[in-house]
Short mmCIF file of C-alpha atoms in Angstrom, two decimals:
data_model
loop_
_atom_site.label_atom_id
_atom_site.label_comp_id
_atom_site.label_asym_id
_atom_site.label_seq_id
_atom_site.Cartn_x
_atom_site.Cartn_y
_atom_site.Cartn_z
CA UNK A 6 0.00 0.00 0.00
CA UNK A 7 1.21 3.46 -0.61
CA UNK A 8 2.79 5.28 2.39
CA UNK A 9 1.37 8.86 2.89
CA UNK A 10 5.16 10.23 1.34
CA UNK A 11 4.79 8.43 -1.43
CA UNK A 12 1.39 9.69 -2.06
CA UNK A 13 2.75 13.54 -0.86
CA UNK A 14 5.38 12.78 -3.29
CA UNK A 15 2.56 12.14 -6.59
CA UNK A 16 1.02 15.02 -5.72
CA UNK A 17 3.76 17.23 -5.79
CA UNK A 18 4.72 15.98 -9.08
CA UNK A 19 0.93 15.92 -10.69
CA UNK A 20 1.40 20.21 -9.34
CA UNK A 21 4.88 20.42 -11.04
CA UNK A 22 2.76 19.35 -14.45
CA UNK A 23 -0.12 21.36 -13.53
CA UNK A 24 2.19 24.21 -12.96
CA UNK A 25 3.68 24.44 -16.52
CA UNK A 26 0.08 24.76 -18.13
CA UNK A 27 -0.60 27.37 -16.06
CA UNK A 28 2.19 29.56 -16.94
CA UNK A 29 2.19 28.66 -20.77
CA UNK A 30 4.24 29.94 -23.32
CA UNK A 31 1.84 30.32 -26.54
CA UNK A 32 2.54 30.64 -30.46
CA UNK A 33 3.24 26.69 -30.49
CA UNK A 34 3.40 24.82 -33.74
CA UNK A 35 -0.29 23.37 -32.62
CA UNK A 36 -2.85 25.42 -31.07
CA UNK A 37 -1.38 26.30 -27.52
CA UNK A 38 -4.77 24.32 -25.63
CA UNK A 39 -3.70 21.44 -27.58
CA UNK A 40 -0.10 21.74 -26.82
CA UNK A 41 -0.37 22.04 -23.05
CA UNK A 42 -3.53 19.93 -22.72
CA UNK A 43 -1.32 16.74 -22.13
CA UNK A 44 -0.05 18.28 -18.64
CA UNK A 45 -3.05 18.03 -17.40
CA UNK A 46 -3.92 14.77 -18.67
CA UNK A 47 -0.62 13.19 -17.22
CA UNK A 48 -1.28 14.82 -13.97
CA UNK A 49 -5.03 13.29 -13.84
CA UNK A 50 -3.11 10.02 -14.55
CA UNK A 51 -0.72 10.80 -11.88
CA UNK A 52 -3.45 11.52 -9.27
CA UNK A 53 -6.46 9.69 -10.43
CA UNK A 54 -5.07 6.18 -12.16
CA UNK A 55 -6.89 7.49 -15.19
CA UNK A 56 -5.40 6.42 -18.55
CA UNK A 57 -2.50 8.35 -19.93
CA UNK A 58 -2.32 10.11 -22.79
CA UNK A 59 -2.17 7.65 -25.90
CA UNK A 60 -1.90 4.79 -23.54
CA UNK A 61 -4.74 2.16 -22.55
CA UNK A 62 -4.09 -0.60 -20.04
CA UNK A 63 -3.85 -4.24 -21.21
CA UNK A 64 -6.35 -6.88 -19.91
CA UNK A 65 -3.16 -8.99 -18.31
CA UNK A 66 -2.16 -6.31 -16.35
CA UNK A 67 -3.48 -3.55 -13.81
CA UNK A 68 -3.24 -0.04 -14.57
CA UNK A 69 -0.71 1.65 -12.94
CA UNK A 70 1.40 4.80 -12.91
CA UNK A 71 3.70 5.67 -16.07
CA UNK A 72 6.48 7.17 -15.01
CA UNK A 73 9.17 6.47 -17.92
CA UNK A 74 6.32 8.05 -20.76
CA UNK A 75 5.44 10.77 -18.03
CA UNK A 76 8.89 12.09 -17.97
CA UNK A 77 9.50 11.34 -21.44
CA UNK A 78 6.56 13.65 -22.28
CA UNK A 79 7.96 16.31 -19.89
CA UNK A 80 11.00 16.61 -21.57
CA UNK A 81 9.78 16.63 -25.59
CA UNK A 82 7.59 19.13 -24.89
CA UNK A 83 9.90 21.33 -22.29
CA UNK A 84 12.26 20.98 -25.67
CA UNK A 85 8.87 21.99 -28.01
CA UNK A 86 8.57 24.94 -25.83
CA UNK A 87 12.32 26.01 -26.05
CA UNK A 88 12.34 25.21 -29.78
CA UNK A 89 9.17 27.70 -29.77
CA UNK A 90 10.75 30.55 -27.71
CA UNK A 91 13.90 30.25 -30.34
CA UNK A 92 11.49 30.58 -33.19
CA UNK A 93 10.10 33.76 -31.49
CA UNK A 94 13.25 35.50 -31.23
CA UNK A 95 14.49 35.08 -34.63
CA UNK A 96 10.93 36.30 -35.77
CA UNK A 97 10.81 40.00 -33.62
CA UNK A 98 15.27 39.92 -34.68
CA UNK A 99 14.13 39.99 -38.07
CA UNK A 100 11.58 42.91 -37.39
CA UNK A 101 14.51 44.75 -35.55
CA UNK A 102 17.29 43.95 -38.45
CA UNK A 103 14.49 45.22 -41.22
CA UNK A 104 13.83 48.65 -39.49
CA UNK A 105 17.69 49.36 -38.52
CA UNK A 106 18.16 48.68 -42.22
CA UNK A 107 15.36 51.13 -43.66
CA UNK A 108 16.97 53.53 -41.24
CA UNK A 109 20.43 53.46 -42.36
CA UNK A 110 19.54 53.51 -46.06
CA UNK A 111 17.81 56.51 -45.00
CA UNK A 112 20.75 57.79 -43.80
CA UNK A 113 22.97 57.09 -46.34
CA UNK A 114 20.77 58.63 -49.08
CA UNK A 115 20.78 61.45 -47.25
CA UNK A 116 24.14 61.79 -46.87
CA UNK A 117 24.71 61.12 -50.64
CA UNK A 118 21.99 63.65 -51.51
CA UNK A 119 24.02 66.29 -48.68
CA UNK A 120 27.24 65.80 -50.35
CA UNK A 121 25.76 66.41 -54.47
CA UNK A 122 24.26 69.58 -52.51
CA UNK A 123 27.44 70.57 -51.36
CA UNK A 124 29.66 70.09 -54.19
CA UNK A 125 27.73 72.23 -56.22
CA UNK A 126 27.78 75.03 -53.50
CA UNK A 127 31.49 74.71 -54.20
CA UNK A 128 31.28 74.98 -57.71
CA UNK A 129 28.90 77.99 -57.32
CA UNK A 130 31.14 79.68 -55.35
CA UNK A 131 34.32 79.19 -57.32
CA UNK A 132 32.05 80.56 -60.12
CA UNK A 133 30.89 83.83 -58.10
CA UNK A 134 34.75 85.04 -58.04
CA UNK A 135 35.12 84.82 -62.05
CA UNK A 136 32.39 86.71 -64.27
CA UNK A 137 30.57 84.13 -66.65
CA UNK A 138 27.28 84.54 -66.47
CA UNK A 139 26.25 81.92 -68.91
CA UNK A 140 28.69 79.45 -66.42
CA UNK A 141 26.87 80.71 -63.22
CA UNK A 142 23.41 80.11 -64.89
CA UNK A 143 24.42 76.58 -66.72
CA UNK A 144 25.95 75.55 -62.84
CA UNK A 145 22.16 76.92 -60.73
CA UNK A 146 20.45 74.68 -63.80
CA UNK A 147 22.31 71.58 -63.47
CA UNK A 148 22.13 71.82 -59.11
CA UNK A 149 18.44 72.36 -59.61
CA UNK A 150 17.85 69.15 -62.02
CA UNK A 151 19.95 67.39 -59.48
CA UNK A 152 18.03 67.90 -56.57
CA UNK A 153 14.99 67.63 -58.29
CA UNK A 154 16.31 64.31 -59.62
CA UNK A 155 17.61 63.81 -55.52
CA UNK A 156 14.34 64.70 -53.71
CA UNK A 157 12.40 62.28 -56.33
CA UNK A 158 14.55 59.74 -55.62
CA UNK A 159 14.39 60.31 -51.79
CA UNK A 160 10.44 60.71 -52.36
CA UNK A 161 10.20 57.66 -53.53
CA UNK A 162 12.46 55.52 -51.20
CA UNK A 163 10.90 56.63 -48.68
CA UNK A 164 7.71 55.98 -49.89
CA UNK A 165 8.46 52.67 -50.38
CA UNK A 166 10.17 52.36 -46.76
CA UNK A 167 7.56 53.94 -45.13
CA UNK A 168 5.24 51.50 -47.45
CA UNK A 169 7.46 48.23 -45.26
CA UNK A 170 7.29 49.42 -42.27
CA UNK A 171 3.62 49.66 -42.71
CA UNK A 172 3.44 46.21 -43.33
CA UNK A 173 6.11 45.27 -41.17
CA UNK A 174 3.97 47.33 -38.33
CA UNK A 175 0.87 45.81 -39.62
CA UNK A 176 2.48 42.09 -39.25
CA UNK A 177 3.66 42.64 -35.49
CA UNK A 178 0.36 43.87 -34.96
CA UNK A 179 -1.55 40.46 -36.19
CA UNK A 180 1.00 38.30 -34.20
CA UNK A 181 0.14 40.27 -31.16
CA UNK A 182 -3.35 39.61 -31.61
CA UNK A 183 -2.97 35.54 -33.02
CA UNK A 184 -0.50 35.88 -29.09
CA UNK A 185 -3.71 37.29 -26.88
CA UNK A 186 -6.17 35.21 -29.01
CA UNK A 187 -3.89 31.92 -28.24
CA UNK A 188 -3.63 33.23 -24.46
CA UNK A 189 -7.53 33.34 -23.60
CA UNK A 190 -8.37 30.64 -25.53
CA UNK A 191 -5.57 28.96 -23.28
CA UNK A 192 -6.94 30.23 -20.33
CA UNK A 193 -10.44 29.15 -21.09
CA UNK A 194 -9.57 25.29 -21.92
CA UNK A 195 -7.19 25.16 -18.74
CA UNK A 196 -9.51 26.84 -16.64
CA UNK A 197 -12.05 24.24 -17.63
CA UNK A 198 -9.45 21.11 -17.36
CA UNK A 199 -8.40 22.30 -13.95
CA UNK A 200 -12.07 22.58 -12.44
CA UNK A 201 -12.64 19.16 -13.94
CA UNK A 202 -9.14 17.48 -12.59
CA UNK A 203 -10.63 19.21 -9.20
CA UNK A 204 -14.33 17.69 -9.47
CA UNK A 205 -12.51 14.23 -10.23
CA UNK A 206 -10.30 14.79 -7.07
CA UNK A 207 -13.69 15.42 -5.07
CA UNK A 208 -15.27 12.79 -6.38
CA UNK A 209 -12.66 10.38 -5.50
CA UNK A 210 -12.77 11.58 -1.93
CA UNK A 211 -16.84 10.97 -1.66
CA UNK A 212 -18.94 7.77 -1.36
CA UNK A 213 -20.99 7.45 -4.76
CA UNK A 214 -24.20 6.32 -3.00
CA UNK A 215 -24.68 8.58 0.32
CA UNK A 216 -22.48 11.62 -1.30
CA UNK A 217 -20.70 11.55 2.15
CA UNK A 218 -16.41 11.41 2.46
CA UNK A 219 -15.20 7.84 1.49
CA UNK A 220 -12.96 5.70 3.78
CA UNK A 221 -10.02 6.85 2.64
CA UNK A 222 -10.75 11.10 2.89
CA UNK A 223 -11.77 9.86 6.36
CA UNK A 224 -8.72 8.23 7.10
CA UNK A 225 -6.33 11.12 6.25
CA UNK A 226 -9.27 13.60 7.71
CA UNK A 227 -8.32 11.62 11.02
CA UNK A 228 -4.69 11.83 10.74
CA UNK A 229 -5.23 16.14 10.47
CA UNK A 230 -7.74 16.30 13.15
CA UNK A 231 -5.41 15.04 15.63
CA UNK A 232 -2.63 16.96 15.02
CA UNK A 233 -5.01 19.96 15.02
CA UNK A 234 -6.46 18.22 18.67
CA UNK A 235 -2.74 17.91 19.97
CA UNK A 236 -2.03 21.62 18.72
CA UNK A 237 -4.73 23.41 19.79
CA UNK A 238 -5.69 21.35 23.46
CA UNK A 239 -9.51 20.94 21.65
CA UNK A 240 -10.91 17.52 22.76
CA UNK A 241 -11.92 15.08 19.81
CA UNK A 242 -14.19 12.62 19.78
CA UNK A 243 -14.15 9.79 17.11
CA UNK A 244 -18.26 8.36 16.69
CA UNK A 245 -18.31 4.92 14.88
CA UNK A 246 -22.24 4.55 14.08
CA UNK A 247 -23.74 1.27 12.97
CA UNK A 248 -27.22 0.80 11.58
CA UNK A 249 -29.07 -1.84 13.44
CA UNK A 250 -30.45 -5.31 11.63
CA UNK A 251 -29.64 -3.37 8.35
CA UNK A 252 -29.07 -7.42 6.89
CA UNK A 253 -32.37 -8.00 7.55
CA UNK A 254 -33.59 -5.03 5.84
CA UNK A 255 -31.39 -5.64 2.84
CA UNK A 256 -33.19 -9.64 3.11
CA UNK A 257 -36.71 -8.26 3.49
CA UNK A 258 -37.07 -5.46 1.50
CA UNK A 259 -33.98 -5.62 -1.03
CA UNK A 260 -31.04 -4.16 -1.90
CA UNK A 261 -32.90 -0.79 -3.38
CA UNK A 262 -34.44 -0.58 -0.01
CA UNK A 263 -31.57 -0.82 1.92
CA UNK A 264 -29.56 1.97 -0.51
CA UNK A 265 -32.41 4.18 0.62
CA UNK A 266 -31.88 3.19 4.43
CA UNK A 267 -28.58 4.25 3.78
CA UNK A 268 -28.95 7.86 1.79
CA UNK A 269 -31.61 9.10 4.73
CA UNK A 270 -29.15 7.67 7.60
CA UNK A 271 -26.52 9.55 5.68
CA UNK A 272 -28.86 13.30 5.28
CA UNK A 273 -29.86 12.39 8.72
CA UNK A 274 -26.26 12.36 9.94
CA UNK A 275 -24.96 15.68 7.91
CA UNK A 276 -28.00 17.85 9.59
CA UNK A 277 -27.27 16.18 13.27
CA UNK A 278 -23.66 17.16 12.40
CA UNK A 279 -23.66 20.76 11.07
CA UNK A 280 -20.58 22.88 12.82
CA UNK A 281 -17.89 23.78 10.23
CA UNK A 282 -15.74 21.45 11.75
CA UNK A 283 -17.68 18.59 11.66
CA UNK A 284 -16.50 15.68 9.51
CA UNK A 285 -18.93 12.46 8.41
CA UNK A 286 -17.68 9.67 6.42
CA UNK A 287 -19.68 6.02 5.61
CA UNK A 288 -16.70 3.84 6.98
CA UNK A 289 -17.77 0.83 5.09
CA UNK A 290 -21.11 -1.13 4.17
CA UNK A 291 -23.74 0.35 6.57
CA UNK A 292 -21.38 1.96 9.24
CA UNK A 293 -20.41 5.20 9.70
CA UNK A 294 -17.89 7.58 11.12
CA UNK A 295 -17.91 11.34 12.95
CA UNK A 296 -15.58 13.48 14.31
CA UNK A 297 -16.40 16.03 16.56
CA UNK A 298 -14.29 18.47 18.86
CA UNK A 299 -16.44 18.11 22.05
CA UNK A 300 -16.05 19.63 25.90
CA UNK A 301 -16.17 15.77 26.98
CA UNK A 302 -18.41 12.65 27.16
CA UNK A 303 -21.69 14.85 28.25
CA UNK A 304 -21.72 16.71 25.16
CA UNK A 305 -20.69 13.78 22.89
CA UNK A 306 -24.31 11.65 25.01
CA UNK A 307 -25.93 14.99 24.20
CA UNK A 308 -25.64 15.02 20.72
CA UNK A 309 -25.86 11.13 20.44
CA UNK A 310 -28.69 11.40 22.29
CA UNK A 311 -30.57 13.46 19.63
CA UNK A 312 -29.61 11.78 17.07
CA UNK A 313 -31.41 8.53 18.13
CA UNK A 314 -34.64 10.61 18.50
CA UNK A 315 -34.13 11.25 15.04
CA UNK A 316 -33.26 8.14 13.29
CA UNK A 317 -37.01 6.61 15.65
CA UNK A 318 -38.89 9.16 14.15
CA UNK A 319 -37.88 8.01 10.43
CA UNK A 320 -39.84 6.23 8.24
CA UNK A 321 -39.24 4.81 4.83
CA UNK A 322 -41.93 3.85 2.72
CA UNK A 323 -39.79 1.01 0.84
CA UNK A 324 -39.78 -0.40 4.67
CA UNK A 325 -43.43 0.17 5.64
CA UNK A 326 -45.00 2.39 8.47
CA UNK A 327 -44.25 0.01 11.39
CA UNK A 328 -40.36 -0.47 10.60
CA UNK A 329 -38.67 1.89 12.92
CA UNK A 330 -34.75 2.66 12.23
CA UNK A 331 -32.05 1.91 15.02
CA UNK A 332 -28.61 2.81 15.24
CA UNK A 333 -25.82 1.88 17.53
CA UNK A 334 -22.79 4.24 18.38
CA UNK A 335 -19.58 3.70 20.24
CA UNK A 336 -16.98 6.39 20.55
CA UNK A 337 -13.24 7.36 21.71
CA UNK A 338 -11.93 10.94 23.09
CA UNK A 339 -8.17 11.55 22.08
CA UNK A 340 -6.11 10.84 24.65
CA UNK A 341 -2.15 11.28 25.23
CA UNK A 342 -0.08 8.64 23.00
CA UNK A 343 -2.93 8.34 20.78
CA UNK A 344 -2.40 7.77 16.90
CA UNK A 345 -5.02 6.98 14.40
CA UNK A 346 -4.90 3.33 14.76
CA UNK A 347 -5.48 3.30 18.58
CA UNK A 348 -8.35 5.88 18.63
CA UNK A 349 -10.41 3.78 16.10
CA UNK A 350 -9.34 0.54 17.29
CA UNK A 351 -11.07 1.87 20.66
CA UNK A 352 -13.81 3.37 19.02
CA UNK A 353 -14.76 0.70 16.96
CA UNK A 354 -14.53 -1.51 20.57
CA UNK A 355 -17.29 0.94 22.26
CA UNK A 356 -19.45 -0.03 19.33
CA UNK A 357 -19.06 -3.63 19.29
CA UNK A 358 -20.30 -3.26 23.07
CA UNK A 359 -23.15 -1.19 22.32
CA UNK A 360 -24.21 -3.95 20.11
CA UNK A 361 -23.79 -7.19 22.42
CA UNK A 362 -25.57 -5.15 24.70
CA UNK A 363 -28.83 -4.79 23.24
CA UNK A 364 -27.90 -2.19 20.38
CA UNK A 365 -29.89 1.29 19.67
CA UNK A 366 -27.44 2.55 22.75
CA UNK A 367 -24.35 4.28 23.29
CA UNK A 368 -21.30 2.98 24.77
CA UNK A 369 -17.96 4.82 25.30
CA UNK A 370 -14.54 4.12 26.85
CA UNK A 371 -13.81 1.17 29.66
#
């Protein structure tokens, strides 16, 4: 049987899976809910014993936990995520390299068209000291058709520069979006997975039938409640209820019957119990389990006592109107050097007395 580290030690792992899904990093070659789906998958198999991904359990052997494709998985897509990233970078590098370059061919036209400008300033002036006219005017005509010529070449460069970093803009733009777009829809589906890996973890911790905590959630529920009794000085009383003659009811009436015996005893037991800190379990087959931080054994005959006033007073109509419902109830108070085993063992000893001695009773400690 699993030891409570080992089981510590699956759920830590199943929250180091979870964990990655919830921080994802989208733009993946598949749709980023697809992509990080599988986390979640492997840590419901983890947790649960559901299938893993792309696996199915053979009919010669149980199911059991996959660790060598679980960490297998981890790593191909830890390396699908990196590859990703990479792919990213060279992308918005690109986008960076394509702008510096539009702005130093700016620049360098500019510097070209600066320098024509200035040479012919020079000529100008060397033309100023002599006295051709004809010279002077042929010189002003020939800088004019070359700036003209200049500023329709620098028109239209940057025209068509200003035309690529529209598009370039306009293409950063629709990645950002595809990015949010990819991030809620990611949110959505993991939002949805977690709140059903968290209704499968609740339903593994309740009894199908009565919709009361199972065995187990009882057991470790036991195991917290008296470290918090030890802690805190509270006293804690462990109740171990069993339904009287419930075979015979199950013989009588049938199996349907004695499922409803069971539901009422169970809704009969969650409103007797109410306080926050309260905890009911069915322990197995028709007997049941409380615990209950009390002042000492008068309030734990108090509250016992009420409860048998209730479970008289109930009728069934799958039993008929003359069948009235019994219980019997044996309990343990915490006491120093107690562990879990010891506290039931003597609980479940009170009970056994309080049905060789006539049942529908109480007993408590020797």
């Amino acid at each position: 049987m699993p030891t409570p580290e080992f089981e510590a030690s699956v759920e830590t792992l199943a929250a180091v899976f979870r964990a990655i899904a919830n921080h994802p990093l989208p733009g993946q070659g598949t749709s980023a809910a697809g992509f990080y789906k599988g986390f979640d998958d492997w840590a419901r198999h983890l947790l649960t014993g559901a299938p893993p991904p792309g696996l199915a359990p053979t009919a010669d052997a149980p199911p059991q936990r996959q660790w060598v494709p679980a960490q297998a998985f981890f790593r191909e897509r830890r390396q699908a995520e990196q590859n990703g990233v990479q792919r990213r970078e060279r992308e918005l590098n690109g986008l960076a390299q394509d702008l510096l370059g539009a702005l130093r061919d700016a620049s360098v036209a500019y510097g070209e068209a600066a320098g024509a400008v200035e040479a012919g300033l020079q000529r100008v002036q060397t033309l100023l000291a002599g006295d051709s006219v004809e010279q002077l005017r042929a010189e002003f005509a020939t800088m004019a058709g070359q700036m003209r010529a200049t500023l329709n070449t620098q028109r239209a460069t940057l025209t068509q520069q200003l035309t690529e970093l529209r598009q370039r803009a306009q293409e950063a733009e629709q990645a950002r979006e595809e990015f949010e777009s990819q991030a809620r829809e990611l949110g959505t589906s993991l939002a949805d997975i977690r709140q059903a890996l968290e209704d499968a973890r609740r339903q593994m911790q309740l009894d199908p039938l009565t919709q009361l905590y199972n065995r187990g959630a009882f057991d470790a529920a036991l195991r917290r409640y008296i470290d918090l009794s030890f802690a805190g000085g509270q006293t804690l009383a462990l109740l171990m209820l069993d339904l009287d003659h419930f075979k015979s009811i199950n013989d009588r009436c049938g199996h349907q019957a004695g499922d409803g015996v069971l539901t009422a005893f169970a809704n009969l037991l969650s409103r007797s119990f109410l306080r926050l800190d309260d905890f009911v379990a069915r322990y197995g087959g028709e007997e049941f389990a409380v615990l209950v931080f009390v002042e000492g054994p008068a309030e734990v005959q108090r509250l016992v006592d009420s409860l048998f006033e209730r479970v008289r007073a109930l009728r069934l109509p799958a039993l008929g109107p003359d069948t009235m419902l019994t219980c019997s109830v044996g309990y343990a108070i915490l006491a120093q050097g107690d562990d879990d085993a010891s506290v039931v063992a003597r609980a479940d000893a009170a009970l056994y007395r309080a049905k060789h001695n006539g049942r529908d009773r109480l007993e408590g400690p020797d």
